[in-house]
PDB file of C-alpha atoms in Angstrom:
ATOM      1  CA  MET A  11     131.645 -18.818-104.988  1.00 63.00           C
ATOM      2  CA  PRO A  12     133.435 -18.787-108.296  1.00 71.00           C
ATOM      3  CA  LYS A  13     132.795 -21.808-110.439  1.00 81.00           C
ATOM      4  CA  LEU A  14     134.804 -24.599-110.155  1.00 92.00           C
ATOM      5  CA  ASP A  15     133.997 -26.838-113.167  1.00 90.00           C
ATOM      6  CA  LYS A  16     137.410 -26.771-114.621  1.00 91.00           C
ATOM      7  CA  SER A  17     139.275 -27.439-111.463  1.00 92.00           C
ATOM      8  CA  ILE A  18     137.122 -30.387-110.726  1.00 90.00           C
ATOM      9  CA  ASP A  19     137.828 -31.463-114.467  1.00 92.00           C
ATOM     10  CA  ALA A  20     141.334 -30.942-113.913  1.00 92.00           C
ATOM     11  CA  LEU A  21     141.486 -32.729-110.808  1.00 91.00           C
ATOM     12  CA  LEU A  22     139.613 -35.659-112.079  1.00 91.00           C
ATOM     13  CA  GLU A  23     142.104 -35.986-115.236  1.00 92.00           C
ATOM     14  CA  SER A  24     145.129 -35.893-112.893  1.00 93.00           C
ATOM     15  CA  TYR A  25     143.309 -39.308-110.974  1.00 89.00           C
ATOM     16  CA  HIS A  26     143.464 -40.694-114.530  1.00 87.00           C
ATOM     17  CA  SER A  27     147.287 -39.543-115.553  1.00 91.00           C
ATOM     18  CA  LEU A  28     148.919 -39.695-112.020  1.00 89.00           C
ATOM     19  CA  GLY A  29     147.282 -42.378-110.326  1.00 83.00           C
ATOM     20  CA  LEU A  30     147.956 -41.965-106.632  1.00 82.00           C
ATOM     21  CA  MET A  31     144.766 -43.435-105.682  1.00 77.00           C
ATOM     22  CA  ASN A  32     143.634 -46.341-103.796  1.00 74.00           C
ATOM     23  CA  PRO A  33     141.874 -48.356-106.250  1.00 64.00           C
ATOM     24  CA  ALA A  34     140.503 -50.858-104.102  1.00 60.00           C
ATOM     25  CA  GLY A  35     138.470 -48.466-101.814  1.00 57.00           C
ATOM     26  CA  ASP A  36     139.432 -46.977 -98.431  1.00 50.00           C
ATOM     27  CA  ALA A  37     137.796 -49.877 -96.876  1.00 57.00           C
ATOM     28  CA  ASN A  38     140.848 -52.009 -97.725  1.00 79.00           C
ATOM     29  CA  LEU A  39     143.607 -50.199 -96.428  1.00 90.00           C
ATOM     30  CA  PRO A  40     143.809 -49.502 -92.639  1.00 93.00           C
ATOM     31  CA  SER A  41     142.834 -46.293 -91.278  1.00 93.00           C
ATOM     32  CA  LYS A  42     145.533 -43.755 -89.709  1.00 94.00           C
ATOM     33  CA  ARG A  43     142.933 -42.002 -87.412  1.00 96.00           C
ATOM     34  CA  SER A  44     142.152 -45.825 -86.372  1.00 97.00           C
ATOM     35  CA  ILE A  45     145.548 -46.418 -85.808  1.00 98.00           C
ATOM     36  CA  GLU A  46     146.172 -43.598 -83.755  1.00 97.00           C
ATOM     37  CA  LYS A  47     143.220 -44.402 -81.339  1.00 97.00           C
ATOM     38  CA  ILE A  48     144.516 -47.971 -81.052  1.00 98.00           C
ATOM     39  CA  LEU A  49     147.683 -46.736 -79.735  1.00 97.00           C
ATOM     40  CA  LEU A  50     146.193 -44.495 -77.134  1.00 96.00           C
ATOM     41  CA  GLU A  51     144.504 -47.707 -75.890  1.00 95.00           C
ATOM     42  CA  LEU A  52     147.403 -49.717 -75.600  1.00 97.00           C
ATOM     43  CA  THR A  53     148.868 -46.878 -73.591  1.00 95.00           C
ATOM     44  CA  GLU A  54     146.084 -47.102 -71.552  1.00 93.00           C
ATOM     45  CA  LEU A  55     146.970 -50.815 -70.870  1.00 95.00           C
ATOM     46  CA  LEU A  56     150.286 -50.564 -70.924  1.00 96.00           C
ATOM     47  CA  LEU A  57     150.535 -47.831 -68.760  1.00 95.00           C
ATOM     48  CA  PRO A  58     146.988 -47.670 -66.496  1.00 92.00           C
ATOM     49  CA  GLY A  59     145.886 -44.351 -64.831  1.00 88.00           C
ATOM     50  CA  PHE A  60     148.243 -42.347 -66.581  1.00 89.00           C
ATOM     51  CA  GLY A  61     146.203 -41.357 -69.816  1.00 79.00           C
ATOM     52  CA  GLU A  62     142.613 -41.163 -68.199  1.00 69.00           C
ATOM     53  CA  MET A  63     140.862 -37.579 -67.589  1.00 64.00           C
ATOM     54  CA  GLU A  64     139.596 -39.224 -64.480  1.00 66.00           C
ATOM     55  CA  THR A  65     141.193 -41.296 -61.505  1.00 74.00           C
ATOM     56  CA  LEU A  66     141.728 -45.037 -62.371  1.00 76.00           C
ATOM     57  CA  ASP A  67     139.234 -47.313 -60.043  1.00 79.00           C
ATOM     58  CA  HIS A  68     141.461 -49.837 -58.740  1.00 79.00           C
ATOM     59  CA  ASP A  69     138.168 -51.840 -57.688  1.00 83.00           C
ATOM     60  CA  LYS A  70     137.128 -52.039 -60.955  1.00 88.00           C
ATOM     61  CA  LEU A  71     140.582 -52.795 -62.535  1.00 90.00           C
ATOM     62  CA  THR A  72     139.527 -56.014 -63.801  1.00 92.00           C
ATOM     63  CA  LEU A  73     136.372 -55.255 -65.409  1.00 93.00           C
ATOM     64  CA  ILE A  74     137.995 -52.028 -66.922  1.00 91.00           C
ATOM     65  CA  THR A  75     141.040 -53.966 -68.063  1.00 94.00           C
ATOM     66  CA  ALA A  76     138.586 -56.620 -69.722  1.00 95.00           C
ATOM     67  CA  GLU A  77     136.575 -53.835 -71.637  1.00 95.00           C
ATOM     68  CA  ARG A  78     139.877 -52.332 -72.601  1.00 94.00           C
ATOM     69  CA  VAL A  79     141.525 -55.434 -74.169  1.00 97.00           C
ATOM     70  CA  ASN A  80     138.154 -56.338 -75.685  1.00 97.00           C
ATOM     71  CA  ARG A  81     137.768 -53.016 -77.452  1.00 96.00           C
ATOM     72  CA  ALA A  82     141.466 -52.493 -78.576  1.00 97.00           C
ATOM     73  CA  ALA A  83     141.533 -56.189 -79.854  1.00 97.00           C
ATOM     74  CA  ARG A  84     138.522 -55.547 -82.215  1.00 97.00           C
ATOM     75  CA  SER A  85     139.751 -52.508 -83.580  1.00 97.00           C
ATOM     76  CA  LEU A  86     143.435 -53.854 -84.037  1.00 98.00           C
ATOM     77  CA  GLU A  87     141.810 -57.077 -86.020  1.00 97.00           C
ATOM     78  CA  GLN A  88     139.931 -54.656 -88.235  1.00 95.00           C
ATOM     79  CA  GLU A  89     142.998 -52.676 -89.428  1.00 96.00           C
ATOM     80  CA  VAL A  90     145.005 -55.965 -89.289  1.00 96.00           C
ATOM     81  CA  GLU A  91     142.962 -57.713 -91.567  1.00 94.00           C
ATOM     82  CA  LYS A  92     143.181 -54.835 -94.026  1.00 92.00           C
ATOM     83  CA  SER A  93     146.637 -54.922 -93.790  1.00 94.00           C
ATOM     84  CA  VAL A  94     147.237 -58.332 -94.573  1.00 92.00           C
ATOM     85  CA  ALA A  95     144.847 -58.184 -97.634  1.00 89.00           C
ATOM     86  CA  PHE A  96     146.969 -55.576 -98.766  1.00 89.00           C
ATOM     87  CA  GLY A  97     150.092 -57.387 -98.580  1.00 88.00           C
ATOM     88  CA  LEU A  98     148.531 -60.177-100.191  1.00 85.00           C
ATOM     89  CA  ARG A  99     147.150 -57.897-103.123  1.00 83.00           C
ATOM     90  CA  LEU A 100     150.852 -56.509-103.625  1.00 81.00           C
ATOM     91  CA  GLU A 101     151.751 -60.120-104.320  1.00 80.00           C
ATOM     92  CA  GLY A 102     149.199 -60.413-106.783  1.00 77.00           C
ATOM     93  CA  LYS A 103     147.306 -63.158-104.689  1.00 70.00           C
ATOM     94  CA  GLY A 104     143.454 -62.927-104.044  1.00 61.00           C
ATOM     95  CA  GLY A 105     140.452 -65.161-104.272  1.00 55.00           C
ATOM     96  CA  GLU A 106     140.825 -67.952-101.919  1.00 53.00           C
ATOM     97  CA  SER A 107     143.845 -66.452-100.190  1.00 56.00           C
ATOM     98  CA  PHE A 108     141.807 -63.502 -98.641  1.00 62.00           C
ATOM     99  CA  ARG A 109     139.556 -65.702 -97.045  1.00 66.00           C
ATOM    100  CA  GLY A 110     142.108 -66.303 -94.626  1.00 73.00           C
ATOM    101  CA  CYS A 111     143.037 -62.702 -93.678  1.00 87.00           C
ATOM    102  CA  HIS A 112     140.385 -62.407 -90.861  1.00 87.00           C
ATOM    103  CA  ALA A 113     141.532 -65.596 -89.308  1.00 91.00           C
ATOM    104  CA  GLY A 114     145.058 -64.555 -89.271  1.00 91.00           C
ATOM    105  CA  ALA A 115     144.261 -61.048 -88.090  1.00 95.00           C
ATOM    106  CA  GLU A 116     142.853 -62.885 -84.960  1.00 95.00           C
ATOM    107  CA  ILE A 117     145.588 -65.294 -84.256  1.00 96.00           C
ATOM    108  CA  LEU A 118     148.052 -62.511 -84.882  1.00 96.00           C
ATOM    109  CA  VAL A 119     146.162 -60.058 -82.429  1.00 97.00           C
ATOM    110  CA  GLY A 120     145.584 -62.853 -80.062  1.00 97.00           C
ATOM    111  CA  SER A 121     149.379 -63.419 -79.947  1.00 97.00           C
ATOM    112  CA  PHE A 122     150.341 -59.401 -79.805  1.00 98.00           C
ATOM    113  CA  PHE A 123     147.811 -59.339 -76.235  1.00 98.00           C
ATOM    114  CA  SER A 124     149.821 -61.916 -74.845  1.00 97.00           C
ATOM    115  CA  GLU A 125     153.091 -60.303 -75.340  1.00 97.00           C
ATOM    116  CA  LEU A 126     151.679 -56.928 -73.616  1.00 97.00           C
ATOM    117  CA  PRO A 127     152.977 -58.204 -70.340  1.00 97.00           C
ATOM    118  CA  VAL A 128     156.546 -58.663 -71.671  1.00 97.00           C
ATOM    119  CA  ILE A 129     156.482 -55.288 -73.318  1.00 98.00           C
ATOM    120  CA  ARG A 130     155.354 -53.870 -70.105  1.00 97.00           C
ATOM    121  CA  SER A 131     158.418 -55.442 -68.295  1.00 98.00           C
ATOM    122  CA  LEU A 132     160.621 -53.988 -71.034  1.00 98.00           C
ATOM    123  CA  LEU A 133     158.962 -50.879 -70.618  1.00 98.00           C
ATOM    124  CA  GLU A 134     159.371 -50.829 -66.762  1.00 98.00           C
ATOM    125  CA  LEU A 135     163.363 -51.080 -67.374  1.00 98.00           C
ATOM    126  CA  ASP A 136     163.380 -48.349 -69.626  1.00 98.00           C
ATOM    127  CA  ILE A 137     161.820 -46.240 -67.225  1.00 98.00           C
ATOM    128  CA  ARG A 138     164.247 -46.873 -65.033  1.00 98.00           C
ATOM    129  CA  ALA A 139     167.296 -46.183 -67.226  1.00 98.00           C
ATOM    130  CA  VAL A 140     165.770 -42.899 -67.383  1.00 98.00           C
ATOM    131  CA  LEU A 141     165.551 -42.451 -63.561  1.00 97.00           C
ATOM    132  CA  ASN A 142     168.980 -43.684 -63.211  1.00 96.00           C
ATOM    133  CA  GLY A 143     170.791 -41.882 -66.152  1.00 95.00           C
ATOM    134  CA  ASP A 144     169.071 -38.384 -65.736  1.00 97.00           C
ATOM    135  CA  PRO A 145     169.645 -36.179 -62.716  1.00 96.00           C
ATOM    136  CA  ALA A 146     166.805 -34.406 -63.493  1.00 96.00           C
ATOM    137  CA  ALA A 147     164.147 -37.478 -63.277  1.00 97.00           C
ATOM    138  CA  LYS A 148     162.326 -37.124 -59.952  1.00 97.00           C
ATOM    139  CA  SER A 149     159.890 -39.897 -60.128  1.00 97.00           C
ATOM    140  CA  THR A 150     158.386 -42.494 -62.720  1.00 97.00           C
ATOM    141  CA  GLU A 151     155.255 -40.395 -62.674  1.00 95.00           C
ATOM    142  CA  GLU A 152     157.405 -37.740 -64.306  1.00 97.00           C
ATOM    143  CA  VAL A 153     159.264 -40.000 -66.978  1.00 97.00           C
ATOM    144  CA  ILE A 154     155.717 -41.359 -67.902  1.00 97.00           C
ATOM    145  CA  LEU A 155     154.179 -38.142 -68.371  1.00 95.00           C
ATOM    146  CA  SER A 156     156.483 -35.955 -69.500  1.00 96.00           C
ATOM    147  CA  TYR A 157     159.744 -37.822 -71.482  1.00 97.00           C
ATOM    148  CA  PRO A 158     158.937 -37.928 -75.290  1.00 97.00           C
ATOM    149  CA  GLY A 159     161.955 -40.748 -75.625  1.00 98.00           C
ATOM    150  CA  LEU A 160     160.254 -42.953 -73.631  1.00 98.00           C
ATOM    151  CA  GLU A 161     156.817 -42.949 -75.668  1.00 98.00           C
ATOM    152  CA  ALA A 162     158.773 -43.270 -78.945  1.00 98.00           C
ATOM    153  CA  ILE A 163     160.105 -46.501 -77.378  1.00 98.00           C
ATOM    154  CA  MET A 164     156.787 -47.745 -76.131  1.00 98.00           C
ATOM    155  CA  VAL A 165     155.405 -47.283 -79.542  1.00 98.00           C
ATOM    156  CA  HIS A 166     158.484 -48.721 -81.146  1.00 98.00           C
ATOM    157  CA  ARG A 167     158.199 -51.833 -78.932  1.00 98.00           C
ATOM    158  CA  ILE A 168     154.559 -52.157 -80.239  1.00 98.00           C
ATOM    159  CA  ALA A 169     155.312 -51.750 -83.590  1.00 98.00           C
ATOM    160  CA  HIS A 170     158.202 -54.036 -83.935  1.00 98.00           C
ATOM    161  CA  PHE A 171     156.057 -56.805 -82.705  1.00 98.00           C
ATOM    162  CA  PHE A 172     153.981 -56.222 -86.007  1.00 98.00           C
ATOM    163  CA  TRP A 173     157.053 -55.887 -88.007  1.00 98.00           C
ATOM    164  CA  ALA A 174     158.640 -58.975 -86.981  1.00 98.00           C
ATOM    165  CA  ARG A 175     155.525 -60.731 -88.152  1.00 96.00           C
ATOM    166  CA  GLU A 176     155.856 -59.067 -91.592  1.00 95.00           C
ATOM    167  CA  VAL A 177     152.769 -57.225 -91.160  1.00 97.00           C
ATOM    168  CA  PRO A 178     152.322 -54.529 -93.799  1.00 95.00           C
ATOM    169  CA  LEU A 179     151.764 -50.816 -93.671  1.00 97.00           C
ATOM    170  CA  ILE A 180     150.768 -50.586 -89.666  1.00 98.00           C
ATOM    171  CA  PRO A 181     154.213 -50.537 -88.310  1.00 98.00           C
ATOM    172  CA  ARG A 182     155.241 -48.019 -90.369  1.00 98.00           C
ATOM    173  CA  MET A 183     152.060 -46.015 -89.507  1.00 98.00           C
ATOM    174  CA  MET A 184     152.781 -46.563 -86.120  1.00 98.00           C
ATOM    175  CA  SER A 185     156.179 -45.251 -86.068  1.00 98.00           C
ATOM    176  CA  GLU A 186     155.350 -42.133 -88.163  1.00 98.00           C
ATOM    177  CA  ILE A 187     152.615 -41.301 -85.746  1.00 98.00           C
ATOM    178  CA  VAL A 188     155.219 -41.262 -82.716  1.00 98.00           C
ATOM    179  CA  HIS A 189     157.403 -39.785 -85.076  1.00 98.00           C
ATOM    180  CA  HIS A 190     155.407 -36.447 -85.584  1.00 98.00           C
ATOM    181  CA  LYS A 191     154.588 -36.529 -81.792  1.00 97.00           C
ATOM    182  CA  THR A 192     157.893 -36.577 -80.454  1.00 98.00           C
ATOM    183  CA  GLY A 193     160.413 -35.790 -83.245  1.00 98.00           C
ATOM    184  CA  ILE A 194     162.167 -39.328 -82.654  1.00 98.00           C
ATOM    185  CA  ASP A 195     162.160 -41.420 -85.771  1.00 98.00           C
ATOM    186  CA  ILE A 196     162.667 -45.058 -85.211  1.00 98.00           C
ATOM    187  CA  HIS A 197     161.971 -47.702 -88.088  1.00 98.00           C
ATOM    188  CA  PRO A 198     159.940 -50.494 -86.562  1.00 98.00           C
ATOM    189  CA  GLY A 199     162.476 -52.560 -88.069  1.00 98.00           C
ATOM    190  CA  ALA A 200     165.345 -51.716 -85.578  1.00 98.00           C
ATOM    191  CA  ALA A 201     166.148 -54.295 -82.666  1.00 98.00           C
ATOM    192  CA  ILE A 202     166.200 -52.345 -79.520  1.00 98.00           C
ATOM    193  CA  GLY A 203     167.592 -54.331 -76.186  1.00 98.00           C
ATOM    194  CA  GLU A 204     166.250 -53.489 -72.574  1.00 98.00           C
ATOM    195  CA  SER A 205     166.768 -50.354 -70.743  1.00 98.00           C
ATOM    196  CA  LEU A 206     167.306 -47.640 -73.813  1.00 98.00           C
ATOM    197  CA  PHE A 207     167.446 -44.200 -72.484  1.00 98.00           C
ATOM    198  CA  ILE A 208     166.713 -41.210 -75.267  1.00 98.00           C
ATOM    199  CA  ASP A 209     167.436 -38.111 -73.731  1.00 97.00           C
ATOM    200  CA  HIS A 210     165.895 -34.963 -74.835  1.00 95.00           C
ATOM    201  CA  GLY A 211     165.167 -36.866 -77.973  1.00 95.00           C
ATOM    202  CA  THR A 212     164.335 -34.525 -80.694  1.00 97.00           C
ATOM    203  CA  GLY A 213     165.989 -35.454 -84.274  1.00 98.00           C
ATOM    204  CA  VAL A 214     166.948 -38.643 -83.134  1.00 98.00           C
ATOM    205  CA  VAL A 215     167.007 -41.332 -86.306  1.00 98.00           C
ATOM    206  CA  ILE A 216     167.201 -45.075 -85.813  1.00 98.00           C
ATOM    207  CA  GLY A 217     167.532 -46.875 -89.169  1.00 97.00           C
ATOM    208  CA  GLU A 218     165.678 -50.365 -89.977  1.00 97.00           C
ATOM    209  CA  THR A 219     168.685 -52.639 -89.528  1.00 97.00           C
ATOM    210  CA  THR A 220     170.132 -51.059 -86.366  1.00 98.00           C
ATOM    211  CA  VAL A 221     170.877 -53.221 -83.676  1.00 98.00           C
ATOM    212  CA  ILE A 222     170.910 -51.663 -79.989  1.00 98.00           C
ATOM    213  CA  GLY A 223     172.110 -53.788 -77.029  1.00 98.00           C
ATOM    214  CA  LYS A 224     171.162 -52.879 -73.461  1.00 98.00           C
ATOM    215  CA  ASN A 225     171.641 -49.703 -71.254  1.00 98.00           C
ATOM    216  CA  VAL A 226     172.354 -47.605 -74.251  1.00 98.00           C
ATOM    217  CA  LYS A 227     171.928 -43.924 -73.736  1.00 98.00           C
ATOM    218  CA  LEU A 228     171.099 -41.795 -76.989  1.00 98.00           C
ATOM    219  CA  TYR A 229     170.707 -37.826 -76.582  1.00 98.00           C
ATOM    220  CA  GLN A 230     168.934 -35.325 -79.140  1.00 98.00           C
ATOM    221  CA  GLY A 231     170.109 -35.585 -83.023  1.00 98.00           C
ATOM    222  CA  VAL A 232     172.146 -38.722 -82.867  1.00 98.00           C
ATOM    223  CA  THR A 233     171.447 -40.711 -86.400  1.00 98.00           C
ATOM    224  CA  LEU A 234     171.770 -44.510 -86.535  1.00 98.00           C
ATOM    225  CA  GLY A 235     171.845 -44.512 -90.576  1.00 97.00           C
ATOM    226  CA  ALA A 236     172.874 -46.193 -93.774  1.00 96.00           C
ATOM    227  CA  LEU A 237     176.140 -45.457 -95.355  1.00 91.00           C
ATOM    228  CA  SER A 238     174.573 -46.073 -98.885  1.00 78.00           C
ATOM    229  CA  VAL A 239     170.547 -45.385 -99.764  1.00 75.00           C
ATOM    230  CA  LYS A 240     170.740 -47.585-103.022  1.00 76.00           C
ATOM    231  CA  LYS A 241     167.527 -49.529-103.343  1.00 77.00           C
ATOM    232  CA  GLU A 242     169.238 -52.530-104.485  1.00 73.00           C
ATOM    233  CA  LEU A 243     170.574 -52.809-100.814  1.00 73.00           C
ATOM    234  CA  ALA A 244     167.046 -53.155 -99.378  1.00 77.00           C
ATOM    235  CA  GLY A 245     166.927 -56.252 -97.489  1.00 79.00           C
ATOM    236  CA  GLU A 246     170.862 -56.040 -96.221  1.00 89.00           C
ATOM    237  CA  LYS A 247     172.242 -55.096 -93.036  1.00 95.00           C
ATOM    238  CA  ARG A 248     172.863 -51.240 -93.647  1.00 96.00           C
ATOM    239  CA  HIS A 249     172.697 -49.593 -90.259  1.00 97.00           C
ATOM    240  CA  PRO A 250     174.809 -50.052 -87.245  1.00 98.00           C
ATOM    241  CA  THR A 251     175.386 -51.961 -84.386  1.00 98.00           C
ATOM    242  CA  ILE A 252     175.762 -50.743 -81.010  1.00 98.00           C
ATOM    243  CA  GLU A 253     176.726 -52.977 -78.056  1.00 98.00           C
ATOM    244  CA  ASP A 254     175.762 -52.886 -74.360  1.00 98.00           C
ATOM    245  CA  ASP A 255     176.410 -49.940 -72.088  1.00 98.00           C
ATOM    246  CA  VAL A 256     176.912 -47.223 -74.718  1.00 98.00           C
ATOM    247  CA  THR A 257     176.325 -43.569 -74.774  1.00 98.00           C
ATOM    248  CA  ILE A 258     176.083 -41.301 -77.729  1.00 98.00           C
ATOM    249  CA  TYR A 259     175.906 -37.687 -77.219  1.00 98.00           C
ATOM    250  CA  SER A 260     173.664 -35.045 -79.345  1.00 98.00           C
ATOM    251  CA  GLY A 261     174.583 -34.817 -82.847  1.00 98.00           C
ATOM    252  CA  ALA A 262     176.662 -37.779 -83.661  1.00 98.00           C
ATOM    253  CA  THR A 263     176.058 -39.598 -86.912  1.00 98.00           C
ATOM    254  CA  ILE A 264     177.101 -43.335 -86.959  1.00 98.00           C
ATOM    255  CA  LEU A 265     176.372 -44.984 -90.430  1.00 98.00           C
ATOM    256  CA  GLY A 266     176.680 -48.384 -92.024  1.00 97.00           C
ATOM    257  CA  GLY A 267     175.878 -51.941 -91.611  1.00 97.00           C
ATOM    258  CA  ASP A 268     179.261 -53.387 -90.616  1.00 96.00           C
ATOM    259  CA  THR A 269     179.855 -50.168 -88.075  1.00 98.00           C
ATOM    260  CA  ILE A 270     179.951 -51.735 -84.299  1.00 98.00           C
ATOM    261  CA  ILE A 271     180.542 -49.473 -81.361  1.00 98.00           C
ATOM    262  CA  GLY A 272     182.067 -51.510 -79.204  1.00 98.00           C
ATOM    263  CA  ARG A 273     180.524 -52.268 -75.428  1.00 98.00           C
ATOM    264  CA  GLY A 274     181.140 -49.451 -72.917  1.00 98.00           C
ATOM    265  CA  SER A 275     182.080 -46.784 -75.416  1.00 98.00           C
ATOM    266  CA  VAL A 276     181.549 -42.980 -75.675  1.00 98.00           C
ATOM    267  CA  ILE A 277     180.867 -41.147 -78.682  1.00 98.00           C
ATOM    268  CA  GLY A 278     180.949 -37.509 -78.276  1.00 97.00           C
ATOM    269  CA  GLY A 279     179.132 -34.776 -79.679  1.00 97.00           C
ATOM    270  CA  ASN A 280     178.902 -34.021 -83.613  1.00 96.00           C
ATOM    271  CA  VAL A 281     181.228 -37.200 -84.076  1.00 97.00           C
ATOM    272  CA  TRP A 282     181.065 -38.725 -87.584  1.00 96.00           C
ATOM    273  CA  LEU A 283     181.773 -42.452 -87.749  1.00 96.00           C
ATOM    274  CA  THR A 284     181.736 -44.896 -90.650  1.00 96.00           C
ATOM    275  CA  ASN A 285     184.168 -47.348 -89.078  1.00 96.00           C
ATOM    276  CA  SER A 286     183.873 -49.789 -86.006  1.00 98.00           C
ATOM    277  CA  VAL A 287     185.586 -48.866 -82.582  1.00 97.00           C
ATOM    278  CA  PRO A 288     186.373 -51.223 -80.134  1.00 98.00           C
ATOM    279  CA  PRO A 289     184.996 -51.748 -76.779  1.00 98.00           C
ATOM    280  CA  GLY A 290     185.563 -48.918 -74.076  1.00 98.00           C
ATOM    281  CA  SER A 291     186.755 -46.523 -76.772  1.00 97.00           C
ATOM    282  CA  THR A 292     186.163 -42.590 -76.118  1.00 96.00           C
ATOM    283  CA  ILE A 293     185.449 -40.756 -79.652  1.00 96.00           C
ATOM    284  CA  TYR A 294     185.453 -37.046 -79.909  1.00 92.00           C
ATOM    285  CA  ALA A 295     184.382 -34.720 -82.745  1.00 85.00           C
ATOM    286  CA  ASP A 296     188.302 -34.108 -83.643  1.00 74.00           C
ATOM    287  CA  MET A 297     188.369 -37.818 -83.967  1.00 59.00           C
ATOM    288  CA  LYS A 298     190.890 -38.076 -81.294  1.00 50.00           C
ATOM    289  CA  THR A 299     190.550 -41.604 -79.754  1.00 49.00           C
ATOM    290  CA  ARG A 300     191.142 -42.805 -76.174  1.00 49.00           C
ATOM    291  CA  LEU A 301     191.146 -46.593 -75.597  1.00 46.00           C
TER     292      LEU A 301
END
């Protein structure tokens, strides 16, 4: 093996000159591997029997569920505590403030587990939307096991809970983990109503301030994005609003925080939109409109 002293010295020098280090140590930031594992555990709680290597023993469901909840809660509390501490550090707070991180994490995680039945109810509606909207979908089991859109929506509903409560890092980590797996990029800040169906899904992008109503159907390659990416617009509504019962076909791009796609509209493939359309519109790529 060649001598690497010069390489080591150069690398150490880059640490000093470039930074890009966690100066507080790894223990003070949430772990991506832990978040990935937690998402798997939460999937088992939300959709029991679909992720196990062995058949779910229904006679022991109470015991199994209690064990899973307690295991996932312990892991999640640790990661949320790190994330809350990181947020305080960014704000320049420390000392006594950090002492409340563990108690705050316990409260947040307890509130999250209370919300799981609600998330399950939303997932049931999302699954039903797939069954009703895709002739190729033959069963609930097929949808759960093989539709990437459902997995992306499920993780989004988890991540959005923590985003809405201003937990740093973890919601974005969750969204990027499922983005890597499915090719579907949903910012955890997006507000998504019930019965969303993302068909095929690859390349779908849903921005931070997007609002999506009920019974919306998106095909692959749809972008719901910002008209401008200027940093000073952070905190403002930059992404479109999609009202109830809208279908958006593949490759369509809809941009802007003031853009509203009216209820019941159909947006055709490869359409580029930066303006609102009234309810019941049909928009084609040649920009002809049928109202």
